[in-house]
Amino acid sequence: MPIIHIKDVVKNYDMGAELVHALSGVSLDIEANEYVAIMGPSGSGKSTLMNVVGCLDTPTSGLYDFEGQNVGDLNDNELAEIRNRKIGFVFQTFNLLPRSTALHNVELPLIYAGVPSHLRREKAEKALREVGLGDRMTHKPNELSGGQRQRVAVARALVNDPSIILADEPTGNLDSKTGIEIMQLFSDLHGEGNTIILVTHEEDIAAHAHRIIRLFDGKIASDEKVEKPLIYEH
Amino acid sequence: MYFGESIATAFGTLRSNRLRSFLTVLSVAIGVFSIIAVMTSLGALQYSIEGGLSALGANTFQVQKYDNQHGGGPGWQAHARNRKDITYEQGLAVVERTRGVKHIGLEVWKFGVEVRWRSKKTDPNVSIAGETPDGLPTNQWEIDQGRGLTQSDLDLTRKVVVLGSDLAQALFPPSYNPVGEMVSLGGVHYKVIGTVAPQGGLFGNQDRYFIIPITTFFERYGKNRSIHIMVQAESRENFDAVQDEVIGVLRAVRDVPPGEDNDFAIFSNESLIRQFNETTYYVKIGTMAIAAVALLAAGIGIMNIMLVSVTERTREIGIRKAVGATRHSIVSQFLFESVVISLLGGLIGIMLGLAAGNVLAMVLEIGPVVDVGWIAVGIVACCFVGVAFGTYPAWKASNLDPIDALRYE
Ligand SMILES: Nc1ncnc2c1ncn2[C@@H]1O[C@H](COP(=O)(O)OP(=O)(O)OP(=O)(O)O)[C@@H](O)[C@H]1O
Ligand SMILES: [Mg+2]
């Protein structure tokens, strides 16, 4: 059974004068422990698809089963629980709480998971160290560089041990060196059995994935296995 | 479950919007302040009156010509003309014919006189009390130095005086024994035979008494006046019986026809407190109405800043929802915040109200008054206001669509 099963998903935005077709009939299956890159020109619907997969947005029509469950049938609390425990989302625009420290931002999913405070702190600190921010825990987002914010967002996505990580251009704001570090992190997570879906514009980033899906105008233009994914040597 | 998080964000928000939060907190504080300040002041007054009433003593009631609380008004004047004085003879009849009493004192008063001793003179704020010997214990005047009045003082209309402690202090040097000294009042010399132990009480000038035999008082100032009868029953149990008996005797000697109302008034501590409570009832109702309006306005203020806060923090709500916050946890976060604001206002209002109310307590020279009941009412009212006016904004926050909230600029 695929972990993600999407069938004929359409997402339209009614702008009054015109109807914007962000997704026009996308069908897609992703198995557990796949490593998928989604590519495509700007405005092709990549973020929209990620939001649907991440249970943040509901499609206009079509079917979405997450772990065999029809997401359309789930109530608010069940959706919140899936977002909290199953999915780690790295947003294109980071989406960190501006007034909170890096540590608190990373703790947030654990708070809503009901993890007791001492354990929470421990796990959040560990996640921040993993992304190389062990010395920036008490900084607020506006006291961090763009790449550092990106890494806080990655740490927040990992912290609750989700089964699937959705990353919308996680290296978009990073120099190539930190970009490689983040990709290494994803490779490690993939090695540990996680399912990873990431959006990117860069071919050499996508080359780490095992499968590349190309979107064009809200449709899947191609969906190919990567013959020899780039592997990091430790 | 999210309690710690809710506290942290609530105070974080208050801190980052200092002025706005302060103004809202202030509006709640004003509403609560008005309740607590007025209720504490009334409490202080009540304690003080009760303290003053303890002069009347336990199981004691007092008979007077008038109901002194309801002076004035057209009805009262007709009333006044019809009432005959309570004469000394009627008082003596009551003394003679009432059983089951510990003391019955008869007294008359004259206010605002000056007393001299040698070259010293008091302000004209001394009260003369013409008393029978039993009048002293019924007033709870305990003899400090010397002796009290005796029947022979009355029989011989002696010019002797027992001084209230404040009066003695005003005239004589500290630790000077005034017994045996001659003091003068209106050109007449009186021999000091005793002093009363200090009492204190309402506004602290309760003890400026010049206590002389009632017969001496009549000789000097005339008999044509109404007396007070002070009756102390033997016990709590026969208090009502004694009161009925005194009423019966007085009605008989004053020829009140059966079926007519008493043409005299009876007070006890209980009746005075009841009258006080009746008069303050409207003050309390008025205060509560004002406070309710103030809290309503404050509640609208809370709702307003919470709505602003929800709008400003739309992205934050989106982020929280994206990482797994349920509706319930968003509702409790925002509700918690509005309750914190109103409770903070409440606590400030309570403290300021207690401070203001206790200024009166200090003036009245009584201990600090802390009315736990009204404090509880204040706290409950604040919680209610916080919840009632915070619910809609919190509901609105929880109802936001996560993706719309995340996109909000
Ligand atoms: N809230 C919205 N209202 C109206 N149109 C929208 C909305 N969100 C997205 N769209 C439209 O849907 C289309 C797909 O947007 P989407 O954000 O998925 O693109 P994308 O592939 O992620 O692009 P990029 O690479 O620039 O991030 C775009 O044409 C966009 O204008
Ligand atoms: Mg995008």
XYZ file of C-alpha atoms and ligand atoms in Angstrom:
675
model
C 0.000 0.000 0.000
C 1.462 3.387 -0.933
C 1.845 5.859 1.909
C 0.483 8.556 -0.396
C -2.170 7.862 -2.983
C -3.396 10.809 -5.015
C -5.969 10.429 -7.782
C -7.150 13.164 -10.171
C -6.534 15.943 -7.718
C -7.679 19.364 -8.918
C -7.057 22.612 -7.071
C -8.665 25.747 -8.411
C -8.524 29.240 -6.995
C -11.613 31.265 -7.701
C -10.323 34.762 -8.247
C -13.706 36.179 -9.208
C -12.843 37.240 -12.730
C -10.934 34.079 -13.576
C -10.428 30.593 -12.252
C -6.766 29.781 -11.536
C -5.987 26.103 -12.085
C -3.119 25.451 -9.702
C -3.466 21.675 -10.041
C -5.469 20.218 -12.888
C -5.739 16.463 -12.421
C -2.686 15.116 -10.638
C -2.413 11.386 -9.901
C 0.493 10.068 -7.907
C 1.499 7.182 -5.645
C 4.425 7.394 -3.246
C 5.596 4.376 -1.292
C 7.120 4.412 2.160
C 10.838 5.294 2.212
C 10.824 6.827 -1.247
C 12.964 9.882 -1.901
C 11.117 12.081 -4.378
C 12.067 15.397 -5.906
C 9.388 17.596 -7.420
C 10.556 20.028 -10.064
C 8.934 22.452 -12.413
C 8.821 26.081 -13.389
C 7.606 28.742 -11.029
C 3.828 28.716 -10.711
C 3.515 25.141 -11.933
C 1.761 24.036 -8.740
C 4.612 22.512 -6.694
C 3.785 24.292 -3.443
C 0.082 23.692 -3.952
C 0.726 19.966 -4.307
C 2.924 19.949 -1.206
C 0.201 21.686 0.810
C -2.335 19.076 -0.266
C 0.055 16.229 0.568
C 0.834 17.904 3.902
C -2.876 17.950 4.847
C -2.790 21.733 5.058
C -4.944 22.379 2.021
C -7.943 20.493 0.688
C -8.208 19.807 -3.033
C -11.147 21.160 -5.028
C -11.778 17.635 -6.282
C -10.056 14.286 -6.434
C -8.994 11.710 -3.916
C -6.156 11.758 -1.410
C -5.432 8.750 0.784
C -2.750 9.133 3.419
C -1.608 5.780 4.829
C -4.760 4.251 3.399
C -7.084 6.791 4.970
C -9.153 9.194 2.903
C -8.025 12.611 4.088
C -11.334 14.120 2.966
C -13.076 12.053 5.645
C -10.895 13.250 8.501
C -12.076 15.891 10.949
C -10.037 18.875 12.115
C -8.526 17.118 15.105
C -7.469 14.095 13.069
C -5.868 16.358 10.470
C -4.066 18.247 13.234
C -2.792 14.965 14.616
C -1.476 13.831 11.192
C 0.268 17.165 10.681
C 1.709 16.901 14.143
C 2.905 13.297 14.236
C 3.219 12.007 10.681
C 4.393 14.963 8.647
C 7.362 17.246 8.973
C 6.901 20.279 6.763
C 9.717 22.636 5.713
C 8.093 25.679 4.171
C 9.426 27.695 1.285
C 9.036 30.802 3.481
C 10.277 29.142 6.711
C 7.203 30.110 8.746
C 8.905 30.477 12.096
C 7.316 32.247 15.062
C 9.082 35.622 14.907
C 9.045 36.360 18.633
C 10.194 32.953 19.761
C 13.695 31.562 20.041
C 14.995 28.886 17.682
C 14.643 26.383 20.501
C 11.022 27.281 21.149
C 10.212 27.151 17.451
C 11.616 23.642 17.275
C 9.781 22.643 20.455
C 6.418 23.730 19.059
C 5.353 20.439 17.417
C 6.368 18.593 20.606
C 4.212 20.931 22.690
C 1.150 20.015 20.645
C 2.185 16.353 20.788
C 2.026 16.608 24.584
C 5.681 15.730 25.163
C 6.706 16.589 28.745
C 8.850 19.721 28.945
C 12.233 18.255 29.911
C 12.060 15.656 27.130
C 10.888 18.321 24.739
C 13.883 20.484 25.400
C 16.234 17.576 25.013
C 14.781 16.549 21.650
C 14.662 20.120 20.336
C 18.289 20.727 21.319
C 19.317 17.498 19.618
C 17.484 18.459 16.409
C 19.097 21.904 16.407
C 22.551 20.383 16.890
C 21.891 18.033 13.989
C 21.309 20.981 11.671
C 24.430 22.678 13.037
C 22.722 25.318 15.174
C 23.871 24.116 18.576
C 25.190 27.604 19.288
C 22.144 29.556 18.123
C 19.369 28.025 20.214
C 18.329 31.185 22.018
C 18.384 33.384 18.927
C 15.150 34.669 17.486
C 14.515 34.344 13.730
C 15.421 37.977 13.047
C 18.757 37.350 14.749
C 19.549 34.500 12.335
C 20.700 34.462 8.729
C 18.392 33.189 6.003
C 20.220 29.857 5.869
C 20.097 29.513 9.636
C 16.340 30.150 9.622
C 16.014 27.504 6.951
C 17.864 25.081 9.199
C 15.633 25.924 12.177
C 12.686 25.095 9.919
C 14.328 21.779 9.009
C 15.008 21.003 12.685
C 11.361 21.707 13.478
C 10.285 19.336 10.704
C 12.483 16.528 12.051
C 11.937 16.927 15.737
C 8.794 14.867 16.176
C 10.185 11.890 14.164
C 7.639 12.154 11.344
C 7.247 9.302 8.905
C 7.305 11.702 5.953
C 9.203 14.912 5.413
C 7.915 17.512 2.961
C 10.445 20.176 2.079
C 9.536 23.071 -0.199
C 12.840 24.363 -1.589
C 14.798 23.647 1.586
C 18.050 24.797 0.001
C 16.640 27.769 -1.850
C 18.203 30.249 0.545
C 21.400 28.431 1.289
C 24.897 28.679 -0.113
C 26.029 25.479 -1.773
C 28.025 24.308 1.256
C 25.142 24.544 3.745
C 22.828 23.286 1.003
C 24.938 20.152 0.772
C 24.830 19.766 4.570
C 21.031 19.912 4.523
C 20.881 17.423 1.653
C 23.163 15.149 3.607
C 20.741 15.372 6.492
C 17.894 14.339 4.205
C 19.934 11.460 2.837
C 20.593 10.288 6.396
C 16.894 10.556 7.244
C 16.071 8.619 4.131
C 18.635 6.033 5.157
C 16.821 5.721 8.495
C 13.607 4.781 6.681
C 11.916 8.158 6.280
C 9.898 9.116 3.230
C 11.151 12.367 1.737
C 9.497 14.649 -0.787
C 11.319 17.811 -1.726
C 10.680 20.612 -4.136
C 13.652 22.104 -5.890
C 14.671 24.078 -8.915
C 18.187 22.767 -8.969
C 19.045 19.665 -10.964
C 22.035 18.758 -8.788
C 19.837 18.853 -5.673
C 17.205 16.725 -7.408
C 19.970 14.298 -8.337
C 20.061 13.119 -4.728
C 16.499 11.841 -5.040
C 15.517 8.416 -6.295
C 12.600 9.695 -8.300
C 11.935 13.004 -10.018
C 8.427 14.291 -10.747
C 8.178 17.247 -13.116
C 5.115 19.504 -12.973
C 4.008 21.782 -15.745
C 0.889 23.942 -15.594
C -0.619 21.923 -12.792
C -0.100 18.595 -14.484
C 2.544 15.922 -14.143
C 4.777 16.226 -17.196
C 7.134 13.391 -16.297
C 7.736 10.950 -13.448
C 11.064 9.097 -13.658
C 13.251 6.899 -11.501
C 16.800 8.162 -11.077
C 19.198 5.494 -12.254
C 22.100 6.372 -9.979
C 21.148 8.776 -7.182
C 23.998 10.811 -5.765
C 25.070 9.281 -2.482
C 27.056 11.095 0.138
C 30.066 9.333 1.455
C 30.542 9.669 5.188
C -1.724 20.303 28.450
C -0.578 23.480 26.715
C -0.744 25.402 29.959
C 2.909 26.393 30.100
C 2.867 27.363 26.428
C -0.310 29.393 26.973
C 1.184 31.259 29.937
C 4.377 31.974 28.034
C 2.607 33.254 24.919
C 0.072 35.249 26.937
C 2.766 37.135 28.812
C 4.882 37.371 25.678
C 2.015 39.086 23.888
C 1.326 41.385 26.831
C 4.980 42.358 26.916
C 5.290 43.027 23.217
C 2.150 45.206 23.204
C 2.811 47.010 26.433
C 0.721 50.150 26.041
C -2.244 48.419 24.485
C -2.253 45.711 27.138
C -1.789 48.237 29.897
C -4.799 50.275 28.782
C -7.023 47.222 28.629
C -5.775 45.947 31.974
C -6.460 49.415 33.355
C -10.049 49.408 32.149
C -10.690 46.128 33.967
C -8.851 47.428 37.014
C -11.142 50.463 37.217
C -14.270 48.321 37.275
C -12.912 46.023 39.961
C -11.414 48.933 41.881
C -14.830 50.575 42.198
C -16.373 47.448 43.694
C -13.542 46.684 46.081
C -12.951 50.286 47.186
C -16.623 50.918 47.985
C -17.220 47.547 49.595
C -14.052 47.826 51.671
C -15.023 51.335 52.771
C -18.486 50.162 53.718
C -16.924 47.221 55.536
C -14.654 49.617 57.419
C -17.647 51.786 58.319
C -19.566 48.765 59.459
C -16.716 47.491 61.639
C -16.291 50.924 63.048
C -19.985 51.243 63.814
C -20.002 47.808 65.357
C -16.965 48.818 67.365
C -18.749 51.987 68.434
C -21.808 49.956 69.226
C -19.880 47.729 71.521
C -20.332 50.721 73.833
C -23.906 49.509 73.919
C -22.671 46.123 75.068
C -23.950 42.625 74.689
C -27.637 41.900 75.194
C -28.269 45.594 75.575
C -30.923 47.737 73.999
C -31.728 51.375 74.266
C -35.060 53.203 74.334
C -35.278 56.692 72.899
C -38.011 59.059 71.883
C -37.047 59.082 68.225
C -35.892 56.682 65.718
C -32.752 58.710 65.054
C -32.106 57.255 61.597
C -35.185 58.707 59.933
C -35.016 62.350 60.882
C -36.408 64.871 58.387
C -39.184 64.640 55.848
C -42.741 65.964 56.161
C -44.078 62.806 57.787
C -41.437 62.970 60.417
C -42.442 66.418 61.627
C -46.004 65.408 62.334
C -44.605 62.420 64.102
C -42.309 64.561 66.173
C -44.997 66.887 67.423
C -47.070 64.007 68.623
C -44.397 62.279 70.601
C -44.123 63.027 74.259
C -40.769 63.081 75.981
C -39.676 60.001 77.858
C -39.550 61.462 81.340
C -37.242 60.551 84.175
C -40.290 59.293 86.109
C -41.247 56.962 83.267
C -37.649 55.730 83.273
C -37.809 55.095 87.006
C -41.040 53.167 86.491
C -39.285 50.952 83.962
C -36.390 50.426 86.383
C -38.813 49.447 89.117
C -41.102 47.186 87.153
C -38.796 45.252 84.806
C -37.450 41.887 85.903
C -34.670 39.726 84.495
C -32.268 42.570 83.847
C -28.657 43.024 84.775
C -28.654 46.806 84.560
C -31.061 49.544 83.593
C -29.414 52.895 83.145
C -31.146 56.205 82.552
C -29.278 58.976 80.803
C -29.504 62.382 79.204
C -26.959 64.057 76.978
C -25.731 67.481 76.194
C -23.114 68.007 73.539
C -20.443 70.544 72.748
C -19.322 72.018 76.027
C -15.911 73.148 77.318
C -14.259 71.931 80.498
C -11.535 73.731 82.467
C -8.948 72.628 84.945
C -6.769 75.361 86.374
C -5.554 77.284 83.319
C -6.281 74.425 80.876
C -9.347 74.458 78.707
C -10.656 71.850 76.279
C -12.175 72.472 72.893
C -15.955 72.776 73.020
C -16.390 69.170 71.986
C -17.056 67.522 75.312
C -20.355 65.721 75.903
C -22.095 65.803 79.244
C -23.809 62.578 80.206
C -26.266 62.686 83.073
C -26.373 59.089 84.289
C -27.811 56.813 86.920
C -25.274 54.422 88.515
C -26.366 51.628 86.164
C -25.789 53.896 83.176
C -22.043 53.320 83.375
C -22.015 49.546 82.906
C -24.710 49.706 80.204
C -22.455 52.106 78.307
C -19.570 49.748 79.005
C -17.694 52.443 80.808
C -15.246 50.694 83.054
C -13.790 52.650 85.902
C -10.052 53.110 85.561
C -9.211 55.241 88.563
C -11.415 56.279 91.489
C -15.027 55.186 91.526
C -18.247 55.397 89.510
C -21.521 57.106 90.426
C -23.555 55.953 93.419
C -27.178 56.311 94.410
C -26.235 58.802 97.119
C -24.507 60.978 94.480
C -27.915 61.091 92.801
C -29.918 61.552 95.975
C -27.749 64.419 97.142
C -27.320 65.876 93.611
C -23.594 65.993 94.257
C -21.384 67.970 91.912
C -19.130 65.047 91.087
C -17.852 63.847 87.729
C -16.382 60.743 86.127
C -14.155 61.727 83.205
C -13.939 59.927 79.902
C -10.373 58.906 79.175
C -9.800 61.290 76.263
C -11.159 64.145 78.322
C -8.909 63.246 81.254
C -5.939 63.082 78.875
C -6.819 66.440 77.369
C -6.942 68.186 80.738
C -4.316 66.496 82.858
C -0.633 65.788 82.368
C 0.260 62.197 81.506
C 0.124 59.717 84.413
C -1.385 62.353 86.657
C -4.175 61.013 88.877
C -7.061 63.473 88.487
C -9.206 61.951 91.227
C -9.980 64.616 93.810
C -9.236 67.528 91.457
C -11.835 70.194 90.829
C -12.818 70.873 87.207
C -15.250 73.506 86.018
C -17.940 73.459 83.402
C -20.088 76.485 82.676
C -18.882 78.186 85.829
C -19.813 75.289 88.104
C -17.108 73.272 89.841
C -17.250 69.485 89.885
C -15.088 67.144 91.889
C -13.465 64.377 89.862
C -14.331 61.044 91.479
C -13.110 58.701 88.749
C -11.997 58.131 85.200
C -13.158 55.712 82.546
C -10.745 53.249 80.933
C -9.904 54.150 77.289
C -12.283 52.785 74.678
C -11.569 54.293 71.292
C -14.099 54.026 68.508
C -15.697 56.019 65.750
C -13.321 58.835 64.747
C -11.463 58.370 67.990
C -13.203 61.095 70.017
C -15.668 58.828 71.669
C -14.300 59.182 75.120
C -14.684 62.915 75.695
C -17.391 62.365 78.275
C -18.218 64.392 81.339
C -20.298 61.933 83.338
C -22.340 63.427 86.195
C -25.312 62.257 88.269
C -28.523 62.591 86.262
C -30.138 64.570 89.085
C -27.259 67.051 89.072
C -27.726 67.361 85.312
C -31.455 68.132 85.778
C -30.749 70.683 88.497
C -28.288 72.478 86.251
C -29.911 72.165 82.814
C -33.583 71.520 83.612
C -35.683 68.436 83.630
C -37.748 69.237 80.622
C -36.080 66.775 78.268
C -36.364 63.236 77.011
C -34.127 60.594 78.549
C -32.620 57.424 77.129
C -33.239 54.127 78.853
C -30.432 51.604 78.513
C -31.386 48.040 79.357
C -28.979 45.137 79.638
C -30.752 41.788 79.814
C -29.358 39.047 82.005
C -28.700 36.820 79.045
C -29.189 36.315 75.352
C -32.145 34.041 76.155
C -34.281 36.561 77.993
C -33.302 39.535 75.791
C -36.566 39.413 73.828
C -38.672 38.857 76.951
C -37.033 41.838 78.679
C -37.526 43.975 75.616
C -41.236 43.029 75.519
C -41.566 43.794 79.186
C -39.944 47.221 78.863
C -42.221 47.971 75.920
C -45.232 46.920 77.992
C -44.275 49.074 80.967
C -43.546 52.100 78.800
C -46.793 51.760 76.867
C -48.662 51.582 80.169
C -47.004 54.595 81.744
C -47.250 56.585 78.501
C -50.921 55.630 78.013
C -50.472 54.197 74.525
C -53.858 52.761 73.496
C -53.814 49.097 72.510
C -53.347 48.632 68.783
C -51.336 51.802 68.336
C -47.656 51.874 67.488
C -45.090 52.518 70.183
C -44.465 56.220 70.638
C -40.801 55.545 71.311
C -37.967 53.788 69.512
C -35.872 50.806 70.527
C -32.330 50.152 69.340
C -29.993 47.310 69.840
C -26.691 46.530 68.123
C -28.610 44.268 65.802
C -31.178 46.881 64.883
C -28.527 49.541 64.320
C -26.533 47.209 62.094
C -29.699 46.342 60.247
C -30.411 50.009 59.683
C -26.863 50.560 58.512
C -27.201 47.683 56.101
C -30.512 49.008 54.843
C -29.009 52.391 54.098
C -25.883 50.956 52.513
C -27.916 48.507 50.463
C -28.602 51.105 47.819
C -24.997 52.234 47.846
C -24.000 48.630 47.206
C -26.549 48.160 44.437
C -25.426 51.416 42.822
C -21.769 50.444 43.038
C -22.437 47.043 41.554
C -24.372 48.622 38.698
C -21.517 51.043 37.991
C -18.958 48.268 38.256
C -21.011 46.079 35.949
C -21.109 48.833 33.333
C -17.371 49.445 33.773
C -16.653 45.736 33.385
C -18.898 45.543 30.352
C -16.913 48.367 28.775
C -13.683 46.655 29.804
C -14.941 43.402 28.318
C -15.629 45.113 25.016
C -12.110 46.525 25.217
C -10.736 43.032 25.767
C -12.722 41.698 22.848
C -11.410 44.493 20.707
C -7.736 43.929 21.459
C -8.164 40.179 21.194
C -9.672 40.589 17.737
C -6.778 42.841 16.783
C -4.405 40.310 18.252
C -5.966 37.450 16.279
C -5.631 39.436 13.063
C -2.061 40.424 13.791
C -1.132 36.894 14.661
C -2.887 35.173 11.797
C 0.425 33.804 10.508
C 1.352 32.602 13.965
C -1.960 30.755 14.163
C -1.280 29.256 10.741
C 2.161 28.093 11.861
C 0.783 26.567 15.035
C -1.912 24.752 13.097
C 0.605 23.562 10.503
C 2.695 21.884 13.190
C -0.298 20.225 14.807
C -2.228 22.664 17.005
C -5.862 21.596 17.295
C -8.776 24.009 17.375
C -9.068 23.303 21.044
C -5.478 24.283 21.769
C -5.827 27.526 19.792
C -9.061 28.372 21.617
C -7.479 27.736 24.984
C -4.409 29.784 24.077
C -6.449 32.856 23.187
C -8.980 32.406 25.970
C -6.127 32.078 28.395
C -4.736 35.329 27.108
C -7.965 37.270 27.579
C -8.425 35.791 31.044
C -4.846 36.752 31.950
C -5.534 40.323 30.852
C -8.751 40.583 32.823
C -7.373 38.798 35.876
C -4.325 41.025 35.872
C -6.671 44.012 35.760
C -8.734 42.409 38.494
C -5.745 41.884 40.773
C -4.557 45.447 40.271
C -8.113 46.703 40.897
C -8.378 44.594 44.039
C -5.089 45.861 45.413
C -5.838 49.501 44.669
C -9.408 49.080 45.936
C -8.202 47.537 49.185
C -5.680 50.345 49.579
C -8.303 53.030 48.953
C -10.904 51.379 51.187
C -8.386 50.978 53.971
C -7.594 54.677 53.953
C -11.041 55.042 55.529
C -10.246 52.192 57.903
C -7.146 54.094 58.999
C -9.118 57.295 59.482
C -11.615 55.357 61.564
C -8.726 53.852 63.521
C -9.754 50.276 62.963
C -7.611 47.403 61.773
C -7.197 46.626 58.062
C -10.374 45.465 56.354
C -10.043 42.661 53.787
C -13.371 41.412 52.557
C -12.570 38.013 51.079
C -16.108 37.628 49.771
C -15.929 40.715 47.575
C -12.402 39.861 46.459
C -13.756 36.500 45.330
C -16.611 38.262 43.547
C -14.063 40.504 41.806
C -11.937 37.562 40.687
C -14.913 35.559 39.491
C -16.269 38.597 37.630
C -12.891 39.067 35.915
C -12.676 35.426 34.888
C -16.199 35.703 33.576
C -15.426 38.865 31.602
C -12.240 37.299 30.228
C -14.034 34.166 29.093
C -17.213 35.870 27.912
C -15.463 38.461 25.778
C -12.518 36.295 24.797
C -14.591 33.453 23.413
C -15.514 34.996 20.094
C -11.959 36.098 19.182
C -10.607 32.708 20.319
C -13.226 30.892 18.275
C -12.369 33.058 15.299
C -8.678 32.221 15.696
C -9.321 28.504 15.961
C -11.514 28.567 12.897
C -8.845 29.959 10.580
C -7.905 27.767 7.678
C -4.233 26.839 8.154
C -3.150 27.550 4.594
C -5.014 30.871 4.400
C -3.522 31.837 7.728
C -0.010 30.958 6.538
C -0.450 33.046 3.406
C -1.772 36.044 5.342
C 0.418 39.105 4.887
N -4.068 31.536 -2.683
C -4.004 31.589 -4.023
N -4.900 32.317 -4.697
C -4.871 32.381 -6.036
N -3.974 31.750 -6.779
C -3.024 31.026 -6.161
C -2.999 30.898 -4.741
N -1.948 30.103 -4.422
C -1.374 29.764 -5.575
N -2.014 30.303 -6.609
C -1.682 30.112 -8.024
O -1.547 28.747 -8.230
C -0.459 28.529 -9.093
C 0.513 27.543 -8.482
O 1.134 28.126 -7.386
P 2.255 27.419 -6.537
O 2.555 28.250 -5.340
O 1.850 26.028 -6.310
O 3.496 27.460 -7.532
P 4.963 26.873 -7.342
O 5.130 25.788 -8.358
O 5.198 26.510 -5.937
O 5.875 28.100 -7.752
P 7.297 28.564 -7.137
O 8.343 27.705 -7.751
O 7.423 29.972 -7.611
O 7.201 28.438 -5.671
C 0.167 29.868 -9.394
O -0.248 30.292 -10.671
C -0.369 30.770 -8.359
O -0.555 32.061 -8.879
Mg 6.375 27.256 -4.408
